[in-house]
Short mmCIF file of N, CA and C in Angstrom, two decimals:
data_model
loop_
_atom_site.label_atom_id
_atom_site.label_comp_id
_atom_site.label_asym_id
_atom_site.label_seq_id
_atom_site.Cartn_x
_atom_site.Cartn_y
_atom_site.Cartn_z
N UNK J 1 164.57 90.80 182.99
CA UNK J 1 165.14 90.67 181.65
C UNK J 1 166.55 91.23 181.67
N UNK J 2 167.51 90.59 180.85
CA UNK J 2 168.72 90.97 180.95
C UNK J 2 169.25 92.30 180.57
N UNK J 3 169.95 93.09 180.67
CA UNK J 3 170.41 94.25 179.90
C UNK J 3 171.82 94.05 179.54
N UNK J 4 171.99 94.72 178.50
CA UNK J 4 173.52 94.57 177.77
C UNK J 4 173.97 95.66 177.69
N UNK J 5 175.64 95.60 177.63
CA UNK J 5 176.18 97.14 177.73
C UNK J 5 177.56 96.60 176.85
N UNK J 6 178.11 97.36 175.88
CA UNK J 6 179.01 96.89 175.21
C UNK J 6 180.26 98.15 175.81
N UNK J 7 181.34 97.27 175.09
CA UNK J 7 182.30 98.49 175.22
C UNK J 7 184.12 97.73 174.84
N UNK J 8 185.13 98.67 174.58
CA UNK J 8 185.91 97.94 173.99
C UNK J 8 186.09 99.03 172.63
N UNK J 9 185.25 99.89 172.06
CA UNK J 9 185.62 100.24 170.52
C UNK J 9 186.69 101.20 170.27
N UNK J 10 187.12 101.78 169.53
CA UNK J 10 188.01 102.48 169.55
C UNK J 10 188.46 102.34 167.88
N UNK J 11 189.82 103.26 167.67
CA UNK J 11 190.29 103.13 166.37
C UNK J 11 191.63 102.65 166.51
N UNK J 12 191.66 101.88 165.40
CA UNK J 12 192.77 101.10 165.11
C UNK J 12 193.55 100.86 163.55
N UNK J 13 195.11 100.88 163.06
CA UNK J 13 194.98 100.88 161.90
C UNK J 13 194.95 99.28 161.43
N UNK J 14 194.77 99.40 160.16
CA UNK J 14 194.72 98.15 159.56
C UNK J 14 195.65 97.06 159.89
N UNK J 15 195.11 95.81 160.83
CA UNK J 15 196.34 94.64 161.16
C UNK J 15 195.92 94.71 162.26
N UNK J 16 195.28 96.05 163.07
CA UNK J 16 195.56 95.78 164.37
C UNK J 16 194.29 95.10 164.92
N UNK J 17 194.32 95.23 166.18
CA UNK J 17 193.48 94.04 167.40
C UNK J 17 192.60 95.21 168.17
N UNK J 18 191.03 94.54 168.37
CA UNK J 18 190.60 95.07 169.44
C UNK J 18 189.58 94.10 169.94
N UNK J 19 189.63 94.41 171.49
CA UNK J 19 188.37 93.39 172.14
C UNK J 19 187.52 93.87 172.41
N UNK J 20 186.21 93.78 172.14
CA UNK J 20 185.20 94.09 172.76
C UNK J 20 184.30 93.53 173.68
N UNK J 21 183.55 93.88 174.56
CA UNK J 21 183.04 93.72 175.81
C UNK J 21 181.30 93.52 175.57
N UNK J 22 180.65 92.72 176.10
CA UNK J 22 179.19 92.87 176.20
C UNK J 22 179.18 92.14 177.62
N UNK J 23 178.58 93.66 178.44
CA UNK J 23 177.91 93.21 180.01
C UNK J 23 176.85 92.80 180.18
N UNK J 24 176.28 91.84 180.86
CA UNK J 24 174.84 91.58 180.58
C UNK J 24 174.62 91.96 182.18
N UNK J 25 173.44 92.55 182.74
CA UNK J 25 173.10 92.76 184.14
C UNK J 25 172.05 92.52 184.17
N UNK J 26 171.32 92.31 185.24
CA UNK J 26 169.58 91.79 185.32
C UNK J 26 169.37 90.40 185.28
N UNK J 27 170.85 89.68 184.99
CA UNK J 27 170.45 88.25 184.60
C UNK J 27 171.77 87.27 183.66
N UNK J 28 171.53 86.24 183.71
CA UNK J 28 172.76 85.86 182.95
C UNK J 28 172.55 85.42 180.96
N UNK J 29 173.75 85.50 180.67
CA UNK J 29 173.41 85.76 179.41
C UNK J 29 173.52 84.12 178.53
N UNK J 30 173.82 83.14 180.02
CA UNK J 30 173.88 81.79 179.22
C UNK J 30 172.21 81.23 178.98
N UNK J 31 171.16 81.91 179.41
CA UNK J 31 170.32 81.80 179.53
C UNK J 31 169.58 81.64 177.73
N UNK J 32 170.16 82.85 176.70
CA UNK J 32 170.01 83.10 175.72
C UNK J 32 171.03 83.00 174.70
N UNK J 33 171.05 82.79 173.56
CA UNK J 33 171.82 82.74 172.46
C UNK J 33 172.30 84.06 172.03
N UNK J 34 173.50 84.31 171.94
CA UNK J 34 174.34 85.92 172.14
C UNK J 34 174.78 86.00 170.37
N UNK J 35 174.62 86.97 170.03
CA UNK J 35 174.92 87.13 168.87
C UNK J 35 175.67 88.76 168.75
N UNK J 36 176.67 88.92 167.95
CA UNK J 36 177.43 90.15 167.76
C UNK J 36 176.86 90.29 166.27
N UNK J 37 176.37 91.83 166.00
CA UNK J 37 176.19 92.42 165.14
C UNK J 37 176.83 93.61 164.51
N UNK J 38 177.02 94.35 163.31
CA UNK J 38 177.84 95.69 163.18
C UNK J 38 177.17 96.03 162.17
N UNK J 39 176.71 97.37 162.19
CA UNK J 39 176.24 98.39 161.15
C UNK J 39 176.87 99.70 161.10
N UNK J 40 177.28 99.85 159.58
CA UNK J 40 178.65 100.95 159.08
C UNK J 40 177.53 101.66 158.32
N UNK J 41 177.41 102.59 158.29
CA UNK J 41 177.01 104.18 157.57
C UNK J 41 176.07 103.55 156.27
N UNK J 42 175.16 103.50 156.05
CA UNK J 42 174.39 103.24 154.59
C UNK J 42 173.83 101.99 154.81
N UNK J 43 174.32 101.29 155.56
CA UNK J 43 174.22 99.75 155.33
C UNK J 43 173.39 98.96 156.36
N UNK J 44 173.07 97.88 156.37
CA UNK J 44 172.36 97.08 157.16
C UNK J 44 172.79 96.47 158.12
N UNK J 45 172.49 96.33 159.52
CA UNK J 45 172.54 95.73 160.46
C UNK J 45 173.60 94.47 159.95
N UNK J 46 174.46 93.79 159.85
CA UNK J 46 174.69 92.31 159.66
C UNK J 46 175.24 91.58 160.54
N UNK J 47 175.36 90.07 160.55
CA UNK J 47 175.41 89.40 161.46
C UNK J 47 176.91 88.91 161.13
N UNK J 48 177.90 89.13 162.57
CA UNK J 48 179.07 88.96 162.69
C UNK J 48 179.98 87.66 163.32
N UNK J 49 178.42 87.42 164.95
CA UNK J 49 178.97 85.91 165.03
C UNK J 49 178.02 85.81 166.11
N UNK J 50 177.33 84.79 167.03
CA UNK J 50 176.81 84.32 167.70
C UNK J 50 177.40 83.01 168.50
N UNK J 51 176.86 82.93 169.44
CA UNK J 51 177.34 81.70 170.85
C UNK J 51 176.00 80.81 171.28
N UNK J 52 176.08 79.99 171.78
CA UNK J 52 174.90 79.45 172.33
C UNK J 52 175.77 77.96 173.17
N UNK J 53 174.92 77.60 174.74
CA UNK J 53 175.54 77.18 175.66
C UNK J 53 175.11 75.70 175.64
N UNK J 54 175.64 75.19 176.77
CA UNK J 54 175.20 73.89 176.97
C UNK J 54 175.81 73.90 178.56
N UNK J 55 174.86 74.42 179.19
CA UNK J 55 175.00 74.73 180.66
C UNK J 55 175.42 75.98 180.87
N UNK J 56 176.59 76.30 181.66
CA UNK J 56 177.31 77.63 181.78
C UNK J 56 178.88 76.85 180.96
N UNK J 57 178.65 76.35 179.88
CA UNK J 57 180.09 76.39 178.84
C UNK J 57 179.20 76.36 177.43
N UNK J 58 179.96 77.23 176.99
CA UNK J 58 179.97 77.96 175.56
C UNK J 58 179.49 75.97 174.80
N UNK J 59 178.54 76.20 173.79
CA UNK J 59 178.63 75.18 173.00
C UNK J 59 179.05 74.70 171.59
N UNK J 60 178.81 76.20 171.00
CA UNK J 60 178.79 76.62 169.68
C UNK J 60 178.92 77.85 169.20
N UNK J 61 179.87 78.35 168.57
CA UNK J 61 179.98 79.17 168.20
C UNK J 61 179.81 79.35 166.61
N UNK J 62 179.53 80.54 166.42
CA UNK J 62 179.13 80.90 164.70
C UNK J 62 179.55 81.88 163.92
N UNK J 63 180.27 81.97 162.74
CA UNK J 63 180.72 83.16 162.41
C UNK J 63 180.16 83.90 161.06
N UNK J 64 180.34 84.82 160.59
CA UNK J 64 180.10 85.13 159.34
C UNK J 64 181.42 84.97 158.60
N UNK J 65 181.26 84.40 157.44
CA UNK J 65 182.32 84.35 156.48
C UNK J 65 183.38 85.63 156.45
N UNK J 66 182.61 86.50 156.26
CA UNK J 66 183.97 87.88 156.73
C UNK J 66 184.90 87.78 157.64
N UNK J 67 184.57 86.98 158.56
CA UNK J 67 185.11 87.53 160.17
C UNK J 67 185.78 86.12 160.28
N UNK J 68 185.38 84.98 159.56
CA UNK J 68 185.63 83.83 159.93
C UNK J 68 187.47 83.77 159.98
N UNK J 69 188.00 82.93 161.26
CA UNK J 69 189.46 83.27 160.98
C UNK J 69 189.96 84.19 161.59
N UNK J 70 189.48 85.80 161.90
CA UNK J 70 189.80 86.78 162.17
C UNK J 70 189.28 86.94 163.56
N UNK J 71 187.91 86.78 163.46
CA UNK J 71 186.89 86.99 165.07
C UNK J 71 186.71 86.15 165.85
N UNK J 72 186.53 85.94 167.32
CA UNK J 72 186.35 85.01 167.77
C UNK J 72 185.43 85.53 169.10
N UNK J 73 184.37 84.56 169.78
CA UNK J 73 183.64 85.74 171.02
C UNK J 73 183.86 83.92 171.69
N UNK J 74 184.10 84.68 173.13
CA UNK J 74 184.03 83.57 174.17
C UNK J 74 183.52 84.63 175.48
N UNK J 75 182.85 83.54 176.78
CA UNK J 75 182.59 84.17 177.45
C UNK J 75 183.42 84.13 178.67
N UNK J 76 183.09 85.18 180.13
CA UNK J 76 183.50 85.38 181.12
C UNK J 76 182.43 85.26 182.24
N UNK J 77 182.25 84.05 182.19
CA UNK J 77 181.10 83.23 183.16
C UNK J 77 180.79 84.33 184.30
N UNK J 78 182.02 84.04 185.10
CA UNK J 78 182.18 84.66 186.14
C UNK J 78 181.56 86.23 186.48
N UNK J 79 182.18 86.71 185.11
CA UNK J 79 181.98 88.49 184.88
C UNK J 79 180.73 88.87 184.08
N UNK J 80 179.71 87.69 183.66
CA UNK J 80 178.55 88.32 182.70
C UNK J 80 179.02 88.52 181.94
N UNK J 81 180.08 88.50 181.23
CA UNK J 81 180.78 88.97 179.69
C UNK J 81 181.01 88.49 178.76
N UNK J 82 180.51 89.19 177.71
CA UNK J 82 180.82 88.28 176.72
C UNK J 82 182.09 89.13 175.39
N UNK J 83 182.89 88.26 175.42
CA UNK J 83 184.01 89.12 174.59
C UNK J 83 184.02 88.75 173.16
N UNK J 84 184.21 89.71 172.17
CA UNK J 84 184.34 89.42 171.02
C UNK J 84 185.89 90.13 170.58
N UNK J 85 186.89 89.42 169.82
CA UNK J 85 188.21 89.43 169.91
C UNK J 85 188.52 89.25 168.52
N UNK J 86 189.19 90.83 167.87
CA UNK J 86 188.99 91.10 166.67
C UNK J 86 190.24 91.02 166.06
N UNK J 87 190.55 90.34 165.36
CA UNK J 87 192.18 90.20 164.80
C UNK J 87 192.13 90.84 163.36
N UNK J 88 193.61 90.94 163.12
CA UNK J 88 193.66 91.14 161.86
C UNK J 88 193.01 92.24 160.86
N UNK J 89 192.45 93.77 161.45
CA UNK J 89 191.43 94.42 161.84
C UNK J 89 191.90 95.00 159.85
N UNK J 90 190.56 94.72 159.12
CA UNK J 90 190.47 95.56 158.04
C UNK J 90 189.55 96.91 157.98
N UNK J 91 189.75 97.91 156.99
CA UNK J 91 189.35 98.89 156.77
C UNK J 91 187.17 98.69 156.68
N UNK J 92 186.79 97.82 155.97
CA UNK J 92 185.62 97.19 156.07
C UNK J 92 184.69 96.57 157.36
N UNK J 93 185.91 96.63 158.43
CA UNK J 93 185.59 96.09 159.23
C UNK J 93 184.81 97.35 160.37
N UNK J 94 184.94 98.11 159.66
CA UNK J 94 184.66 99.65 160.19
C UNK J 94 182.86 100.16 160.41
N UNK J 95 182.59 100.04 161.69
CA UNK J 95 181.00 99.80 161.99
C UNK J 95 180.80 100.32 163.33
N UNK J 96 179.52 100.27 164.15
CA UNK J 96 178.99 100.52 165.20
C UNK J 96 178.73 98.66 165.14
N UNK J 97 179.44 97.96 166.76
CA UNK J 97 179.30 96.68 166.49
C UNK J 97 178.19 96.83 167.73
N UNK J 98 177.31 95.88 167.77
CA UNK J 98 176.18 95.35 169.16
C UNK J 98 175.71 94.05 169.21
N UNK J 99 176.17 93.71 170.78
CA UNK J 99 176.00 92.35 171.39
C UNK J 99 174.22 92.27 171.53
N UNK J 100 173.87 91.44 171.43
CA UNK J 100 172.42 91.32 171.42
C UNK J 100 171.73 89.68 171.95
N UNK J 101 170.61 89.58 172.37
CA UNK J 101 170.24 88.19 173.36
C UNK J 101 169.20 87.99 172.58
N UNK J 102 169.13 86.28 172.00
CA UNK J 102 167.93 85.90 171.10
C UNK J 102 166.80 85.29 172.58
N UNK J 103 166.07 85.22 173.12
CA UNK J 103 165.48 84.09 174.21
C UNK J 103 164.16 83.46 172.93
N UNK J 104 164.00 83.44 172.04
CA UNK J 104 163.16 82.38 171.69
C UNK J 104 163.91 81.34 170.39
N UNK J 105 163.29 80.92 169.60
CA UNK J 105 163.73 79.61 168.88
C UNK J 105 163.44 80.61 167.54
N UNK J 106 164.96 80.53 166.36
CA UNK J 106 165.03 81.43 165.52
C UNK J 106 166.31 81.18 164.95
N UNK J 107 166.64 81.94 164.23
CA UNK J 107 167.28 81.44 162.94
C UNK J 107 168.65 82.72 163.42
N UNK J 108 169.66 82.64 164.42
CA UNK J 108 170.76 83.59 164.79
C UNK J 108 171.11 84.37 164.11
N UNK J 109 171.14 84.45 162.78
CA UNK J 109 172.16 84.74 161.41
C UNK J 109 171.44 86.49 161.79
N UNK J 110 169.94 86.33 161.80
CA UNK J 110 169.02 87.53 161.50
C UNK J 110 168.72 88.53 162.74
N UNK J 111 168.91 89.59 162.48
CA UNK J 111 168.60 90.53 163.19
C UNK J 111 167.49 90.41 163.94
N UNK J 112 166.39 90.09 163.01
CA UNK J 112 164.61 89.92 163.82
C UNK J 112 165.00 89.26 164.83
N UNK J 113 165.69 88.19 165.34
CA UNK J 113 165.48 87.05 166.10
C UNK J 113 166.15 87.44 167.60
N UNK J 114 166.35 88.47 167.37
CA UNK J 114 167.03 89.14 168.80
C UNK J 114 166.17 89.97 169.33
N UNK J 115 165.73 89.75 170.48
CA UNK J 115 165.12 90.38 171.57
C UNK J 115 165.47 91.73 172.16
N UNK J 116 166.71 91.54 172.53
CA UNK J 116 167.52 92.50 173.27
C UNK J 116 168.75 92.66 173.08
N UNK J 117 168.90 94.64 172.80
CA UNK J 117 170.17 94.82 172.38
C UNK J 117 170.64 95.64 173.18
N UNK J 118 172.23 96.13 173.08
CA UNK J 118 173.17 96.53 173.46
C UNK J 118 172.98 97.93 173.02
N UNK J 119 173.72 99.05 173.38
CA UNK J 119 173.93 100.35 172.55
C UNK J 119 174.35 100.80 171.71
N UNK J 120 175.97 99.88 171.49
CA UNK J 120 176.65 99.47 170.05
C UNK J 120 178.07 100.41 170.80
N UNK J 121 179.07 100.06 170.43
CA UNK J 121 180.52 100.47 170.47
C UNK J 121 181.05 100.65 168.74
N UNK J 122 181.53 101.74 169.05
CA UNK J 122 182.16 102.21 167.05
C UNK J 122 183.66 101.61 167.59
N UNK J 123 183.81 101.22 166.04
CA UNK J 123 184.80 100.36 165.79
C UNK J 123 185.50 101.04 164.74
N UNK J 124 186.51 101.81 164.55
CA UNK J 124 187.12 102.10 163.14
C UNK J 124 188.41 102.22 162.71
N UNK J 125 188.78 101.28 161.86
CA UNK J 125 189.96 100.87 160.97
C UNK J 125 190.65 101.73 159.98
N UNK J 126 191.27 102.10 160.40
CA UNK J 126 191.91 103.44 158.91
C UNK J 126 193.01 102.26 158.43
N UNK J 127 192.96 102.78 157.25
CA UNK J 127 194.24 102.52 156.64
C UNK J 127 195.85 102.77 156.16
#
């Protein structure tokens, strides 16, 4: 089974850019549908954006309306990686983010539908 390792977080002020990293080891991650998640202090897990393949090339990508415009995740075949590439960085945007692997048939958007997660990288935006 695959394992994931994120990394990339750090602080940044408002406008700015950061990339983040999800390693997958044990296995490859085109295997499963990759989804990025972030949970900030009080609040719920939510869903930020997801990928899913059509061989070893990316097929589809998915975003949440927040992020849409701003976020983008592509992968690094080669490296097991999967990058999520954060523009335009707002104060809201401020969370513990985690890459996570769906392997069965499910609805991406939702937390339940992920199998296997990451440790999470903090992400935080001052203003």
């Amino acid at each position: 089974q695959v394992q994931l390792g994120e990394s990339g977080g750090g602080s940044v002020q408002t406008g700015g850019s950061l990339r983040l990293s999800c390693t997958a080891s044990g296995g490859t991650f085109s295997s499963y549908i990759m989804g990025w998640f972030r949970q900030a202090p009080g609040n719920e897990r939510e869903f930020v954006a997801a990928i899913r393949w059509s061989g070893q090339n990316a097929e589809y990508a998915d975003y949440a309306g927040s992020v849409k415009g701003r976020f983008s995740t592509s992968p690094d075949m080669a490296k097991s990686t999967l990058f999520l590439q954060m523009n335009n960085l707002k104060p809201e945007d401020t969370a513990v983010y985690y890459c996570a692997a769906m392997s069965r048939v499910g609805d991406y958007r939702l937390r339940s539908s992920y199998d296997i997660w990451g440790q999470g990288t903090q992400v935080t935006v001052s203003s």
